[in-house]
GROMACS .gro file of N, CA and C in nm:
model
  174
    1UNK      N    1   0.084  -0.117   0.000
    1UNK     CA    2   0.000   0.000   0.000
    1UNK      C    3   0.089   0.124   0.000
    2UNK      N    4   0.049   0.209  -0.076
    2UNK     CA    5   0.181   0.335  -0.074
    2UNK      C    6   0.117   0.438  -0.047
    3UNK      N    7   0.190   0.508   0.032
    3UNK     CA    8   0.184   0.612   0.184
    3UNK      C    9   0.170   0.736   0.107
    4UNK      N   10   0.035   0.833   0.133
    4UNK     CA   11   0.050   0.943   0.037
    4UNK      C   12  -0.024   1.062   0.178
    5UNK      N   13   0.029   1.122   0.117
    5UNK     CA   14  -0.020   1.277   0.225
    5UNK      C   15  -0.128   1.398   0.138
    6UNK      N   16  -0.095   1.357   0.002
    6UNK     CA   17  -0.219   1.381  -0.081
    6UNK      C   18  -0.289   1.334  -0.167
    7UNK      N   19  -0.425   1.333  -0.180
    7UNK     CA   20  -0.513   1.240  -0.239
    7UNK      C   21  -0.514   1.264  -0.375
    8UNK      N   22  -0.426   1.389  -0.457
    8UNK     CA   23  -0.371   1.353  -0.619
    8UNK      C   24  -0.283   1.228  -0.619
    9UNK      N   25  -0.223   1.165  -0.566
    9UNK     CA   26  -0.109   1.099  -0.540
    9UNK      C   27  -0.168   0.950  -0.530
   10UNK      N   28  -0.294   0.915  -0.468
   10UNK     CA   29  -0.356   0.842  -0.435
   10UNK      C   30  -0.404   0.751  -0.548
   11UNK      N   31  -0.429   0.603  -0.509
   11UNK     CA   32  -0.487   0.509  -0.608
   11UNK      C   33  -0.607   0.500  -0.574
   12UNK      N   34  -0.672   0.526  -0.526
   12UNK     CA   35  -0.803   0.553  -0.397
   12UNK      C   36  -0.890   0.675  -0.521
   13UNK      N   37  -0.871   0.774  -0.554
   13UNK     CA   38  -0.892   0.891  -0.580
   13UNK      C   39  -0.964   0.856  -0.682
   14UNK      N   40  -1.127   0.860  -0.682
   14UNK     CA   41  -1.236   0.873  -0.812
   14UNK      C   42  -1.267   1.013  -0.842
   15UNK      N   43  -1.335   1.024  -0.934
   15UNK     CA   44  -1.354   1.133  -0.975
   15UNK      C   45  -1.493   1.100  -1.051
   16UNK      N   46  -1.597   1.172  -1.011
   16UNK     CA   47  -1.751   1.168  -1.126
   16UNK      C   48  -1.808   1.316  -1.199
   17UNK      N   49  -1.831   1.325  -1.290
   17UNK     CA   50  -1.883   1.480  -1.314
   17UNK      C   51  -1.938   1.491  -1.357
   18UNK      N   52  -2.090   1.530  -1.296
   18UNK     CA   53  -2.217   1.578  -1.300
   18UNK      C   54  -2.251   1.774  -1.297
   19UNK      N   55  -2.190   1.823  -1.403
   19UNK     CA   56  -2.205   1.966  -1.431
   19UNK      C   57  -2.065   2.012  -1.336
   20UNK      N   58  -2.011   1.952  -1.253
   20UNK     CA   59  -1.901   1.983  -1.172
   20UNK      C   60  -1.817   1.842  -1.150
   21UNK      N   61  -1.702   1.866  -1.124
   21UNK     CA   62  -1.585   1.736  -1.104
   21UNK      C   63  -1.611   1.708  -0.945
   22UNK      N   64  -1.710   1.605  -0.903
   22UNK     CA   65  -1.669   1.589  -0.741
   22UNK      C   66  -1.533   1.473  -0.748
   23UNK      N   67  -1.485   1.483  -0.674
   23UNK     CA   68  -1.390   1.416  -0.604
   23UNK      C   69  -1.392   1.313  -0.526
   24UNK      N   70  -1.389   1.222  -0.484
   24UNK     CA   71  -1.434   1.129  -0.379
   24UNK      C   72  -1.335   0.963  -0.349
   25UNK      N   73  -1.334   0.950  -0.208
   25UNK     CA   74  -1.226   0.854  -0.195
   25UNK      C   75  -1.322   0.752  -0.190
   26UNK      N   76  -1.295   0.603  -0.257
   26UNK     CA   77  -1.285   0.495  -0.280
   26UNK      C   78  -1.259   0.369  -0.228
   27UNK      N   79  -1.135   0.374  -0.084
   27UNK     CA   80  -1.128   0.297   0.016
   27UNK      C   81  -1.219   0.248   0.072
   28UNK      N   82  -1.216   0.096   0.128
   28UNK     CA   83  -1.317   0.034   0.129
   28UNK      C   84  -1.357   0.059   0.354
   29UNK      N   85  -1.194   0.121   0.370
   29UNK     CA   86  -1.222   0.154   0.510
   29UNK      C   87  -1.172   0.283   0.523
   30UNK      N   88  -1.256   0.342   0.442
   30UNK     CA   89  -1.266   0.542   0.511
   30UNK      C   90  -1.424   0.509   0.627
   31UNK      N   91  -1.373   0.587   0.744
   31UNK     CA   92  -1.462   0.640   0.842
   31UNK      C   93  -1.577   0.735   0.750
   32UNK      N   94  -1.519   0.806   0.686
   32UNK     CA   95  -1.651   0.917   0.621
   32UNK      C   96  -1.710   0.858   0.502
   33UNK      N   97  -1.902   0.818   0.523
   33UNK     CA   98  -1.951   0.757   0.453
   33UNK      C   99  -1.961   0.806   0.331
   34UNK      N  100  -1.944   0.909   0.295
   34UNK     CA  101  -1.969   0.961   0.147
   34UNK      C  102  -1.822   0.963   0.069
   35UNK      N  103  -1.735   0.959   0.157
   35UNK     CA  104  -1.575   0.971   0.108
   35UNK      C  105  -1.542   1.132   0.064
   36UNK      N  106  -1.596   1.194   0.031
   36UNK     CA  107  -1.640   1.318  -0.056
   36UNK      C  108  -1.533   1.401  -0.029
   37UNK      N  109  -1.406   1.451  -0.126
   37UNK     CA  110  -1.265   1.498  -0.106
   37UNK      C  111  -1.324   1.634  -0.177
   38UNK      N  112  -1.355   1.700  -0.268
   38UNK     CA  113  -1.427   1.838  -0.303
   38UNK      C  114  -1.484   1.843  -0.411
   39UNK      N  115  -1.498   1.943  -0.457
   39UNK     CA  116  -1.582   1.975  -0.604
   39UNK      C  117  -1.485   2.075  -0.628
   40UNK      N  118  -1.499   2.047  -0.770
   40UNK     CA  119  -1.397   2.149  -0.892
   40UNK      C  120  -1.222   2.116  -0.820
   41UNK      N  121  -1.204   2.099  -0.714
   41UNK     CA  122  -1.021   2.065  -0.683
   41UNK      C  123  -1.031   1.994  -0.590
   42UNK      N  124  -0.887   1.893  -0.549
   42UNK     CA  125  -0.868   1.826  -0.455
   42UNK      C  126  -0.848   1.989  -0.305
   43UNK      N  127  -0.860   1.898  -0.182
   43UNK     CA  128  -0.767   1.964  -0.089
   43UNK      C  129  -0.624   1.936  -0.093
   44UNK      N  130  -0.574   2.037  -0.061
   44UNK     CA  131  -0.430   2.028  -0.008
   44UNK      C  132  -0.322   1.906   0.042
   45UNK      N  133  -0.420   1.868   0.153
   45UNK     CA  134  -0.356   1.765   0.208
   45UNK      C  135  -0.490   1.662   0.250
   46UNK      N  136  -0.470   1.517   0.246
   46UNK     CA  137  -0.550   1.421   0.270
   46UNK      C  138  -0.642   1.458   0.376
   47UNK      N  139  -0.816   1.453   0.397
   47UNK     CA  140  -0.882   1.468   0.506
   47UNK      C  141  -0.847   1.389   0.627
   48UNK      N  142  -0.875   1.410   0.737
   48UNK     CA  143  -0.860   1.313   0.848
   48UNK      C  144  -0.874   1.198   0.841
   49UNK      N  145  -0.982   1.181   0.798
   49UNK     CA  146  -1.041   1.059   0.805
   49UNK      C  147  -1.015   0.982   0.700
   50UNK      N  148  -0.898   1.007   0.615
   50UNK     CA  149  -0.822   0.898   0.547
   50UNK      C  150  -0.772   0.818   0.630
   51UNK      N  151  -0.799   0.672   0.553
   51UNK     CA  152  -0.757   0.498   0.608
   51UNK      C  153  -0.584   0.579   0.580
   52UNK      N  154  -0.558   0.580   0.483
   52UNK     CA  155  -0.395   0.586   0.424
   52UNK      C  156  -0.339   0.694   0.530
   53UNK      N  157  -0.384   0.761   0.603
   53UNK     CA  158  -0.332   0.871   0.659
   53UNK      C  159  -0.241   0.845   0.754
   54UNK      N  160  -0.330   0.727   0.861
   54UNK     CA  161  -0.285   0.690   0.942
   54UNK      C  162  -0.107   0.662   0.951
   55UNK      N  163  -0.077   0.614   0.842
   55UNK     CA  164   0.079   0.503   0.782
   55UNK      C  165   0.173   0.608   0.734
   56UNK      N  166   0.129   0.714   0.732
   56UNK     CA  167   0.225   0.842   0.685
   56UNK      C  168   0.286   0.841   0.858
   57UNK      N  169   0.434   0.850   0.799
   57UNK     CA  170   0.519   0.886   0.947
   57UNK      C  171   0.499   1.043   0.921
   58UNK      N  172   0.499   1.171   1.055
   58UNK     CA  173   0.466   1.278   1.024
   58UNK      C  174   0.626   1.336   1.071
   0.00000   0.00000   0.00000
């Protein structure tokens, strides 16, 4: 599994677009039920409640 601090970086990272690009994580163990990373751009850095987050040494 490879250790990412942002979700461009990510194998996780879907994308659907319905008049706008939402964003949304894919992991089968994210805490947040919708996964939902943004509309029109990623964030910065991975939400909390990324599974992958955890395994990043900080």
């Amino acid at each position: 599994m490879n250790k990412v601090s942002n979700c461009n970086e990510c194998e996780y990272l879907k994308m659907y677009d319905y008049g706008n690009e939402i964003y949304y994580c894919d992991h089968a163990d994210r805490t947040d039920d919708m996964g939902k990373l943004g509309v029109g751009e990623l964030p910065e850095k991975s939400p909390e409640w990324c599974p992958l987050r955890k395994k990043i040494p900080h």
